[in-house]
CSV table of C-alpha atoms in Angstrom, one decimal:
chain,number,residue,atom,x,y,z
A,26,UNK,CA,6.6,281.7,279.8
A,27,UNK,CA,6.7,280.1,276.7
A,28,UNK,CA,5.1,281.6,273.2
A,29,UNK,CA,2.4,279.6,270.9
A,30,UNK,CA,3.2,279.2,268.0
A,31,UNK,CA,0.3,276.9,267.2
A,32,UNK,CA,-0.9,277.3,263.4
A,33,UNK,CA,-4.7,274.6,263.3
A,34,UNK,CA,-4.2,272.3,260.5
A,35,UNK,CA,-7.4,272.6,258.1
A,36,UNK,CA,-6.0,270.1,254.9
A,37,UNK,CA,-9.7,269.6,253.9
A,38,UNK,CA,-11.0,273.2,254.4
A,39,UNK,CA,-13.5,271.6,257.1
A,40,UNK,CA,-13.7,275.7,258.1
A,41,UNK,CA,-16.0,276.1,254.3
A,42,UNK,CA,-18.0,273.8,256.8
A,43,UNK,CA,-18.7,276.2,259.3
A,44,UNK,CA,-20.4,279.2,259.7
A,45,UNK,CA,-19.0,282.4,260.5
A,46,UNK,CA,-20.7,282.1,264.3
A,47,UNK,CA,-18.5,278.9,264.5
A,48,UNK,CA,-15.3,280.3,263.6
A,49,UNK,CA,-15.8,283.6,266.0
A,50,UNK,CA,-16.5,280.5,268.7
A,51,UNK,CA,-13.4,279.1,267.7
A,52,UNK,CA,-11.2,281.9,267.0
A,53,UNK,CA,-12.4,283.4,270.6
A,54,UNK,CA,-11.5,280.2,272.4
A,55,UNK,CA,-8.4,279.6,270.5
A,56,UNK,CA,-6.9,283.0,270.9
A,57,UNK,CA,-7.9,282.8,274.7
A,58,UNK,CA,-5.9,279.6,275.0
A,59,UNK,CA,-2.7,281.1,273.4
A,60,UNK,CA,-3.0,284.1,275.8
A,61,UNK,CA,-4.0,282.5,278.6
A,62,UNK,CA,-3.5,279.1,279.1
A,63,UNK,CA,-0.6,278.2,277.1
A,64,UNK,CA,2.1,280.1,279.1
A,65,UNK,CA,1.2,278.6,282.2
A,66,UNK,CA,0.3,275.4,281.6
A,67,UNK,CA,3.4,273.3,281.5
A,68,UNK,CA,4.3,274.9,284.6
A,69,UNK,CA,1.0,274.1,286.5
A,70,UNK,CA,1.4,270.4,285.2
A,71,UNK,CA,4.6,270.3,286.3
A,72,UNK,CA,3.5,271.1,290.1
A,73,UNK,CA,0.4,268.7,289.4
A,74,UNK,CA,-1.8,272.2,290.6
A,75,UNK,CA,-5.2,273.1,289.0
A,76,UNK,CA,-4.6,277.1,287.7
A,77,UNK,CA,-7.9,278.3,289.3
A,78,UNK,CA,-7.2,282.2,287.9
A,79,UNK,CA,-8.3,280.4,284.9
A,80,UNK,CA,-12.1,280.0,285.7
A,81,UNK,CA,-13.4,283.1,285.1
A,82,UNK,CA,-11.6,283.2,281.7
A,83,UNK,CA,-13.3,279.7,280.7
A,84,UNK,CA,-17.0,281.2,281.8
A,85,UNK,CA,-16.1,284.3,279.2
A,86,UNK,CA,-15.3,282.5,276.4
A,87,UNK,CA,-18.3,280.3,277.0
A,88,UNK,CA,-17.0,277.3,278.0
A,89,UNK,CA,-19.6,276.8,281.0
A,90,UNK,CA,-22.9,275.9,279.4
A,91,UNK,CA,-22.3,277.2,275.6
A,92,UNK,CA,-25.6,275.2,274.7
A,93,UNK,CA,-27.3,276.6,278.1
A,94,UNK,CA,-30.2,278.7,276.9
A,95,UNK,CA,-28.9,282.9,277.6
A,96,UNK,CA,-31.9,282.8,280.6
A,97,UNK,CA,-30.1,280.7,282.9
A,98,UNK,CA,-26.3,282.5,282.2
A,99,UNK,CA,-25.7,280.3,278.7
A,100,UNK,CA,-24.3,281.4,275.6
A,101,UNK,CA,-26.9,279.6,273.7
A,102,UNK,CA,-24.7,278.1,271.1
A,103,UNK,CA,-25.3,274.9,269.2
A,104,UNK,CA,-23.4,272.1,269.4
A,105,UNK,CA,-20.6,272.3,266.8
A,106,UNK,CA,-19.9,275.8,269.0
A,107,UNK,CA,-19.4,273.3,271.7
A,108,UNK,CA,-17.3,271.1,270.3
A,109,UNK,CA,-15.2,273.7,268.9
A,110,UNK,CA,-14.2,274.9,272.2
A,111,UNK,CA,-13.7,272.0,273.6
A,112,UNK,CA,-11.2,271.5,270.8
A,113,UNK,CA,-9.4,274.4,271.4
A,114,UNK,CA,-9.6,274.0,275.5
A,115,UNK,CA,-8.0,270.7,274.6
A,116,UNK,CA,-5.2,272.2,271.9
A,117,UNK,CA,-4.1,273.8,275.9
A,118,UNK,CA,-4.3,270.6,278.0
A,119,UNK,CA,-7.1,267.8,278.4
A,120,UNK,CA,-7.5,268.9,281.9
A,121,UNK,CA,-8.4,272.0,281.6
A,122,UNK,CA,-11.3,270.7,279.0
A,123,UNK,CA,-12.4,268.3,281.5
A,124,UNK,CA,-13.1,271.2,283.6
A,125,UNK,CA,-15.0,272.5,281.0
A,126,UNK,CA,-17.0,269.5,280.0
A,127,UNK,CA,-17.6,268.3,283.3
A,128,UNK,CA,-19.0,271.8,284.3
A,129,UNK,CA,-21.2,272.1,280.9
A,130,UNK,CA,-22.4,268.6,280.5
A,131,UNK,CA,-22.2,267.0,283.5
A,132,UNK,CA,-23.5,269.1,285.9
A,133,UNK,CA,-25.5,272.2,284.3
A,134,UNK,CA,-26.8,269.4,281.3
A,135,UNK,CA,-29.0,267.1,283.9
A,136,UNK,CA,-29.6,270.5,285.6
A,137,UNK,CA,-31.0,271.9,282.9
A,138,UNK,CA,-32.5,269.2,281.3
A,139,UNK,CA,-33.7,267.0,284.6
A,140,UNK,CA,-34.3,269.9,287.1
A,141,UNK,CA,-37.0,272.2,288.4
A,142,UNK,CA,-37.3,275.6,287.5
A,143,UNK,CA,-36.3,276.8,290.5
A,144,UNK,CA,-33.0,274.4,290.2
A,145,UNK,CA,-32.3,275.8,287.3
A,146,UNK,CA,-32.5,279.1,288.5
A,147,UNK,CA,-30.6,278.8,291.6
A,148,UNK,CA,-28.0,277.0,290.1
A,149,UNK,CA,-27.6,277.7,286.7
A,150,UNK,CA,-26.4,281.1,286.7
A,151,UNK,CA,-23.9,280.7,289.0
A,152,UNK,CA,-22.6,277.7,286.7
A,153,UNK,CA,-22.0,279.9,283.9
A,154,UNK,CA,-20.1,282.7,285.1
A,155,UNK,CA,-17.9,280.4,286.9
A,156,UNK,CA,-19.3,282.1,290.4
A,157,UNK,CA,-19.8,277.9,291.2
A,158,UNK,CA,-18.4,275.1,290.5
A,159,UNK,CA,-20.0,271.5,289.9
A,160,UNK,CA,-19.2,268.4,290.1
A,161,UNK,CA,-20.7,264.7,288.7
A,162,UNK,CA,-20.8,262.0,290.9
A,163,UNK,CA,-21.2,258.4,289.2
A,164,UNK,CA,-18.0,256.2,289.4
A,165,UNK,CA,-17.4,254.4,292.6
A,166,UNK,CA,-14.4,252.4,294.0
A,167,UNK,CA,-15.6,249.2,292.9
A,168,UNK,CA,-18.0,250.3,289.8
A,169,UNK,CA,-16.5,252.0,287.0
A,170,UNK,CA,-17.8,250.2,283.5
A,171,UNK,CA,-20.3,248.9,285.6
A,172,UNK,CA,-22.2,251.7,287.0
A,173,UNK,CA,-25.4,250.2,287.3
A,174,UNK,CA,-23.8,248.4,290.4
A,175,UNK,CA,-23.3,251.8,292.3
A,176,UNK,CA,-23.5,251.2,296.1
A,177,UNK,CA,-24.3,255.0,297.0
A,178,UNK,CA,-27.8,254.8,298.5
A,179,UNK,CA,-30.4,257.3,299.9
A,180,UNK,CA,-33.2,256.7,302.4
A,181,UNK,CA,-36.6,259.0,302.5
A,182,UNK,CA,-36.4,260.5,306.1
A,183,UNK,CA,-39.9,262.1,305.5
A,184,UNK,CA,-38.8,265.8,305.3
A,185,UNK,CA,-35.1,265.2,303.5
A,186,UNK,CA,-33.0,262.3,302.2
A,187,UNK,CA,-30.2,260.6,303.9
A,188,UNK,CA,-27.4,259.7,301.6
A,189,UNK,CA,-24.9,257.7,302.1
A,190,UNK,CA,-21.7,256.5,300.0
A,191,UNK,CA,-18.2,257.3,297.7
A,192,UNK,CA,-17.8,258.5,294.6
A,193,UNK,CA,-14.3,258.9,292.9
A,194,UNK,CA,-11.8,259.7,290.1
A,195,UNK,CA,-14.2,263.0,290.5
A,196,UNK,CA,-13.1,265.4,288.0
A,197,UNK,CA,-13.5,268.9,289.8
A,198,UNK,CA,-14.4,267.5,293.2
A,199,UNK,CA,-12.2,269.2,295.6
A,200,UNK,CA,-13.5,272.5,294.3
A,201,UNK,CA,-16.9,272.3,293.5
A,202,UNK,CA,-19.7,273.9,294.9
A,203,UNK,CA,-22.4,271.8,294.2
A,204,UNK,CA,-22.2,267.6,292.8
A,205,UNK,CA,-24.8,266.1,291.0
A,206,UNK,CA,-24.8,263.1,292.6
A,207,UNK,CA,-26.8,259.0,291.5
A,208,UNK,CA,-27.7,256.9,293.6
A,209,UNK,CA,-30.4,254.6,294.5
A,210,UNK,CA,-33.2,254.7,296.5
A,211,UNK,CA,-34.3,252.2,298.3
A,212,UNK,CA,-36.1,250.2,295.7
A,213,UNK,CA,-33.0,250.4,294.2
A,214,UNK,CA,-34.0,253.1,291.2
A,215,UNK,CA,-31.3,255.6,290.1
A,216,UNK,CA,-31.9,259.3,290.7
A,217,UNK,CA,-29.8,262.6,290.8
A,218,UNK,CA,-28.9,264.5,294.0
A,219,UNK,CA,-28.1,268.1,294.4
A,220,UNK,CA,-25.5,268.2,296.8
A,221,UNK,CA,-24.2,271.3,298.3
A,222,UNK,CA,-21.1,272.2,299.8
A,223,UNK,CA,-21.0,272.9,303.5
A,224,UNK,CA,-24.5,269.8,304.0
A,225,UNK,CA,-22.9,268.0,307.1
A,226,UNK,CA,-21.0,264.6,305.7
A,227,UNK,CA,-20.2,265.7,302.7
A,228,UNK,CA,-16.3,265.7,302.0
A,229,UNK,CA,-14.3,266.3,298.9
A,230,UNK,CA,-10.6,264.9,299.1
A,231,UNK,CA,-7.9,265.8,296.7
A,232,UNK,CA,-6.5,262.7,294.5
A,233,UNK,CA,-3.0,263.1,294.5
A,234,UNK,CA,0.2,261.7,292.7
A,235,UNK,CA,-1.5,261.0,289.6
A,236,UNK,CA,1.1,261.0,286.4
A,237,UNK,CA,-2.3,262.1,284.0
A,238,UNK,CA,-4.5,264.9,283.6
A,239,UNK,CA,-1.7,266.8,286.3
A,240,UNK,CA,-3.2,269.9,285.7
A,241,UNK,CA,-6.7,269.4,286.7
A,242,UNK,CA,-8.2,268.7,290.2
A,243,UNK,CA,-9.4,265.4,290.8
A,244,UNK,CA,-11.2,264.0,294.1
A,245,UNK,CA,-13.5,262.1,296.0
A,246,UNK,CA,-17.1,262.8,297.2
A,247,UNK,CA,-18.1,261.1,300.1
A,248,UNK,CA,-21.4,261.2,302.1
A,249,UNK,CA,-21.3,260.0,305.6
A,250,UNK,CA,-25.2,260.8,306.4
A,251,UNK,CA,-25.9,263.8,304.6
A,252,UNK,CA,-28.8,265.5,305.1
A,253,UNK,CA,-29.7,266.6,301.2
A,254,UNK,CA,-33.2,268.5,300.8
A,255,UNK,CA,-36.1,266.8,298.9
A,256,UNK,CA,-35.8,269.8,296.8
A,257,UNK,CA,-32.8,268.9,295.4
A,258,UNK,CA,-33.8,266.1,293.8
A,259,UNK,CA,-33.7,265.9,290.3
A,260,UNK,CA,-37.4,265.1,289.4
A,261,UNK,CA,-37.7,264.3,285.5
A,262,UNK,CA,-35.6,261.6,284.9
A,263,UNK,CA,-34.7,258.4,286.5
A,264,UNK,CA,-33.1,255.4,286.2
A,265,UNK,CA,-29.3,254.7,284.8
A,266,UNK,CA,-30.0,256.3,281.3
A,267,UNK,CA,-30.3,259.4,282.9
A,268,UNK,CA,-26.6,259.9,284.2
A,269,UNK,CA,-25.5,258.2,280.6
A,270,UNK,CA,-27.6,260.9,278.4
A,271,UNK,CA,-25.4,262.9,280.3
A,272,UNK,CA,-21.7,261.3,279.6
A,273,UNK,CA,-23.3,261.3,276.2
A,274,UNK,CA,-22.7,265.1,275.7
A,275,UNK,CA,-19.5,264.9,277.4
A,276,UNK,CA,-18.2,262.1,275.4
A,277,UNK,CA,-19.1,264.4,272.4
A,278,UNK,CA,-17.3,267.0,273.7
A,279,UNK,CA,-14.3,264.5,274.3
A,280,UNK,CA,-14.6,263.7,270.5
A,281,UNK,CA,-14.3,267.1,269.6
A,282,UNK,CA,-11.3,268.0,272.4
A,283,UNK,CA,-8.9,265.1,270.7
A,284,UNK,CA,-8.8,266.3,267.7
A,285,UNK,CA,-7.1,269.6,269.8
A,286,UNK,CA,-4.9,267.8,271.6
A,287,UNK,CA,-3.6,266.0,268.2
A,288,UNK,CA,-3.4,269.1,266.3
A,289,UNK,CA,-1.2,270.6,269.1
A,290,UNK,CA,1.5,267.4,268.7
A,291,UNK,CA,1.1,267.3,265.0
A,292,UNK,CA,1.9,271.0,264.7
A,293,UNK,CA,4.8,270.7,267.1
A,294,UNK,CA,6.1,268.3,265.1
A,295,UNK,CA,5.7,269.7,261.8
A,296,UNK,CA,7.7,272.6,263.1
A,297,UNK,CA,10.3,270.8,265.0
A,298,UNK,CA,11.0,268.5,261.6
A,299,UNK,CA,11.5,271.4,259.2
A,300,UNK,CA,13.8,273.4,261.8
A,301,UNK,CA,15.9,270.2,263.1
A,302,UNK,CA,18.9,269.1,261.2
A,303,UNK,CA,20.9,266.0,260.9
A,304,UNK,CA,23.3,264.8,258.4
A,305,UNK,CA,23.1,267.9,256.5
A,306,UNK,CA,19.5,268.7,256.0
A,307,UNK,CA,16.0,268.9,258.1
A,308,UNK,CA,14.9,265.9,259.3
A,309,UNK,CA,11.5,266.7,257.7
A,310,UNK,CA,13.3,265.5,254.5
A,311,UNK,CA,14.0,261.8,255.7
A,312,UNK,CA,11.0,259.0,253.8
A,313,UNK,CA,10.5,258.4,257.5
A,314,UNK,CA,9.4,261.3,259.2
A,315,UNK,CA,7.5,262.2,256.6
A,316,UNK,CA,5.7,259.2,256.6
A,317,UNK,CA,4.6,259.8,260.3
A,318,UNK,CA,3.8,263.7,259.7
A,319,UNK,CA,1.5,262.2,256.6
A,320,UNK,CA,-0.4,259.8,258.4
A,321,UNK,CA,-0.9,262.4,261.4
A,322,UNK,CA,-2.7,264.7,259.1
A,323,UNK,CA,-4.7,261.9,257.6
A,324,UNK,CA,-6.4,260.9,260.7
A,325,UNK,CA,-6.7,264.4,262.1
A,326,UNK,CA,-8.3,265.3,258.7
A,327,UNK,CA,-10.8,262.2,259.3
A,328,UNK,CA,-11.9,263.0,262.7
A,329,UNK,CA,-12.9,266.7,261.8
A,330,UNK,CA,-15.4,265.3,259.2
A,331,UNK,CA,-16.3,262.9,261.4
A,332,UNK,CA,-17.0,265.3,264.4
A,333,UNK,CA,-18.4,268.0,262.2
A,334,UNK,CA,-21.0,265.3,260.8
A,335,UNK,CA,-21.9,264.0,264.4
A,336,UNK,CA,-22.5,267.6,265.0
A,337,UNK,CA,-24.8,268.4,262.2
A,338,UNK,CA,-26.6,265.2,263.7
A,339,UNK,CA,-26.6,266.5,267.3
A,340,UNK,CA,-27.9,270.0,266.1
A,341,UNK,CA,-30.8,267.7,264.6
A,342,UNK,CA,-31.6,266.0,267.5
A,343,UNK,CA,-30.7,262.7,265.2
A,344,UNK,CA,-27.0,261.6,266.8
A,345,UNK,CA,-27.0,258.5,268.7
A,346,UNK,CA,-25.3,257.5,271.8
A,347,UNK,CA,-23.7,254.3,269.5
A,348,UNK,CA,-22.7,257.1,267.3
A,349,UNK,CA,-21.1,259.4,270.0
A,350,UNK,CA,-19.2,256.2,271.4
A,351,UNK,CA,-17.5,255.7,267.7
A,352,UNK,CA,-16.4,259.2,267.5
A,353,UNK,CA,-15.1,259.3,271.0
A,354,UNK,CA,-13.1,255.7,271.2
A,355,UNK,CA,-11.8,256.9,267.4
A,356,UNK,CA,-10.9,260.3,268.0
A,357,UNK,CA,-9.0,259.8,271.1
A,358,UNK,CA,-7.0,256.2,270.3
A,359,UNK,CA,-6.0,258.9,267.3
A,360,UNK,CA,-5.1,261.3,269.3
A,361,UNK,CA,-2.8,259.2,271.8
A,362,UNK,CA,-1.3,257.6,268.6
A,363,UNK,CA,-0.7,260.7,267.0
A,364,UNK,CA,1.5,261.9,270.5
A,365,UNK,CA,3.5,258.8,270.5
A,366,UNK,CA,4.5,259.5,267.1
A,367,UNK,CA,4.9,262.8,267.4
A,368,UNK,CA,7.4,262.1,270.7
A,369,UNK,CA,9.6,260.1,268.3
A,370,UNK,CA,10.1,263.0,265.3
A,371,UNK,CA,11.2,265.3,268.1
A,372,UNK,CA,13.2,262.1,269.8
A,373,UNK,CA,15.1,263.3,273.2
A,374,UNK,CA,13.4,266.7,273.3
A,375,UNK,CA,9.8,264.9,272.7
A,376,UNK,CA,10.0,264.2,276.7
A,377,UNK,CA,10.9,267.2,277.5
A,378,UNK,CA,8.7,270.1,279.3
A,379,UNK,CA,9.9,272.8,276.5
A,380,UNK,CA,7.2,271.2,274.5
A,381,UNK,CA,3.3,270.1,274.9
A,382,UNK,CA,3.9,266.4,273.7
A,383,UNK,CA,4.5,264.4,276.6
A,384,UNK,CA,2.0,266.1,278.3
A,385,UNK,CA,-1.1,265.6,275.8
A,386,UNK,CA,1.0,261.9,275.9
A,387,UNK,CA,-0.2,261.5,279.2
A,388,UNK,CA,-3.8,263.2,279.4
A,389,UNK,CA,-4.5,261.2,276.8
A,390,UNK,CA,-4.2,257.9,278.7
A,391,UNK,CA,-7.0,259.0,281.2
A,392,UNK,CA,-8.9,260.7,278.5
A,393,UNK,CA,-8.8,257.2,276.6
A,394,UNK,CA,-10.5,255.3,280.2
A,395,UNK,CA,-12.4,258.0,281.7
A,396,UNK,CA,-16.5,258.4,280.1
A,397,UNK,CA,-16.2,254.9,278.9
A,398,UNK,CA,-13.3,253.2,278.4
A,399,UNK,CA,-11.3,252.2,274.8
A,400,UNK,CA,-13.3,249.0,275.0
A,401,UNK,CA,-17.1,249.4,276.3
A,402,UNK,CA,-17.0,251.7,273.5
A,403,UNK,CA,-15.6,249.2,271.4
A,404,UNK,CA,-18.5,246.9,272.4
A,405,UNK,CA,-21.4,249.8,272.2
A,406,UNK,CA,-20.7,249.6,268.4
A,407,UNK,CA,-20.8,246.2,268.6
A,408,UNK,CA,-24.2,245.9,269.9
A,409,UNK,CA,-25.2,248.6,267.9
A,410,UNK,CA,-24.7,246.7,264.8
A,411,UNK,CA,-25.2,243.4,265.7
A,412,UNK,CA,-27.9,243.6,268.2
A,413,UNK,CA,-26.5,241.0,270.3
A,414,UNK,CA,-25.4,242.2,273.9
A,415,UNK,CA,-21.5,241.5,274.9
A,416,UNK,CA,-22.3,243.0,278.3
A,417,UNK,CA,-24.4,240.2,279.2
């Protein structure tokens, strides 16, 4: 097991910026991460295997539901606390922050914010401490960008629903105890199931040989007739801008959890330049890599302000889901560069397992697709400003 040695980079003092709630967040999560997470991690991605021992430790720090009201098992927080510890999460590995967003935004969110009473407390609880695990069911074999094409259907049987379809790329899936799933009725309107592990048709397969996100547990979900109460529908929003007010938080959460994963290369790289010599000296001394070290602090300086601002906004009920998409596509594409650069100052050893680079490398290229890829966000700004729909 490897030490951390991680020291955040703060070259604007963003932490003035933050009260002293946000920093115990942050400081919790972080030193969590160190302890637990980062002396296992390269090991588990390395065998491609989800570390479930990790779970409970995630529900502690408050990774499950941090904005979840303390009723239903929450710790309350705003939504700067969120980000924060899906920064640090993120500083570990992007797949273990996946876990926690998907679990937080994707499943207890629409719980909390589209169920019942009585959903939320059945399920919520259980959600928080980690008891359960959820899943979110919205991308399909042939509709990713496109979700508004989904092909999973359900029919009224009079006394329960009858679904029927596949989800996948399914972040959690082969683990989780309950999946929020969309699909259509049979006019063809989008509404969220409830489905529980153990309903009869419904199967969770593992997604195997994947060379991103190694370290989380990715699957299918796949209802063949399942019998899902009528109770379990999700009764106070419809349609498809009800599953994307939901990858709105977690795209927040993504914004917040790249600037993590770029802190950890950027730091490993500032360390490995000033201890690495060649021709005589440190090769932190050459215009070159200094060059590259500048420029990652730059851009990692840029998206904290940027993500502290959009989370003023969010606190304020004010951010927009245009604005969420900018910080996202920004934040990872600087995130992704950031661990190509920093692979080249540590040059053969970059590749290497002895250090977190080529695995954030990787992550990164499914965190830079997955919740809207590099491009649809591209175009959600464009339509934003112009008004004129590219999607049309």
């Amino acid at each position: 097991m490897k030490s951390d040695l991680f020291q955040a980079p703060d070259y604007y003092q963003v932490d003035d910026l933050l009260t002293e709630e946000h920093k115990l967040v942050r400081n919790t999560a972080r030193e969590w991460v160190k302890k637990n997470l980062s002396p296992i991690i390269e090991e588990y991605a390395q065998r491609a295997e989800f570390p479930k021992e990790l779970i409970n430790g995630l529900a502690e720090v408050g990774a499950f539901g941090s904005y979840i009201p303390e009723k239903y098992g929450g710790a309350g927080l705003d939504q700067i606390s969120y980000g924060l510890i899906m920064q640090e999460l993120e500083r570990g590995d992007s797949g273990i922050r996946s876990t926690a967003s998907v679990q937080s935004s994707l499943v207890m969110g629409p719980i909390y914010n589209y169920g019942t009473e009585a959903q939320r407390q059945k399920y919520l609880p259980k959600l928080a401490s980690g008891e359960w695990m959820g899943s979110f069911g919205l991308t399909e074999p042939n509709h990713g960008s496109n979700p508004s094409g989904m092909e999973t259907k359900f029919k009224d049987m009079g006394d329960h629903y009858l679904l029927n379809g596949a989800k996948m790329w399914i972040s959690n899936a082969p683990i989780c105890d309950v999946a929020v799933v969309w699909a259509k009725n049979e006019e063809g309107r989008i509404h969220g199931l409830l489905v529980e592990r153990g309903m009869e048709g419904f199967s969770t397969p593992e997604t195997h040989n994947k060379w991103s996100l190694r370290a989380s547990i990715t699957g299918e979900l796949i209802f063949d007739n399942v019998k899902v109460p009528k109770e379990n529908l999700l009764p106070n929003k419809s349609g498809l801008g009800a599953p994307l007010l939901c990858l709105d938080s977690a795209r927040y959460g993504i914004a917040w959890g790249a600037i993590g994963a770029a802190m950890d290369c950027y730091d490993t790289a500032l360390r490995y330049a000033k201890e690495r010599t060649q021709f005589g000296k440190p090769i932190g001394q050459f215009q070159l890599q200094q060059k590259k070290l500048a420029e990652m602090i730059t851009e990692i300086t840029k998206a904290q302000l940027l993500t502290w601002r959009l989370g003023s906004l969010k606190n304020e009920g004010r951010a927009t889901s245009a604005q969420i998409s900018m910080a996202k596509r920004n934040n990872v594409d600087m995130a992704l560069k950031i661990a190509r650069e920093a692979r080249q100052v540590l040059g053969a050893m970059g590749i290497s397992g002895e250090y977190s680079i080529m695995r954030h490398a990787m992550n990164l290229e499914s965190v830079i697709t997955y919740e809207g890829t590099h491009d649809v966000h591209l175009l959600i700004t464009g339509l934003d400003i112009t008004g004129l729909n590219a999607f049309k």
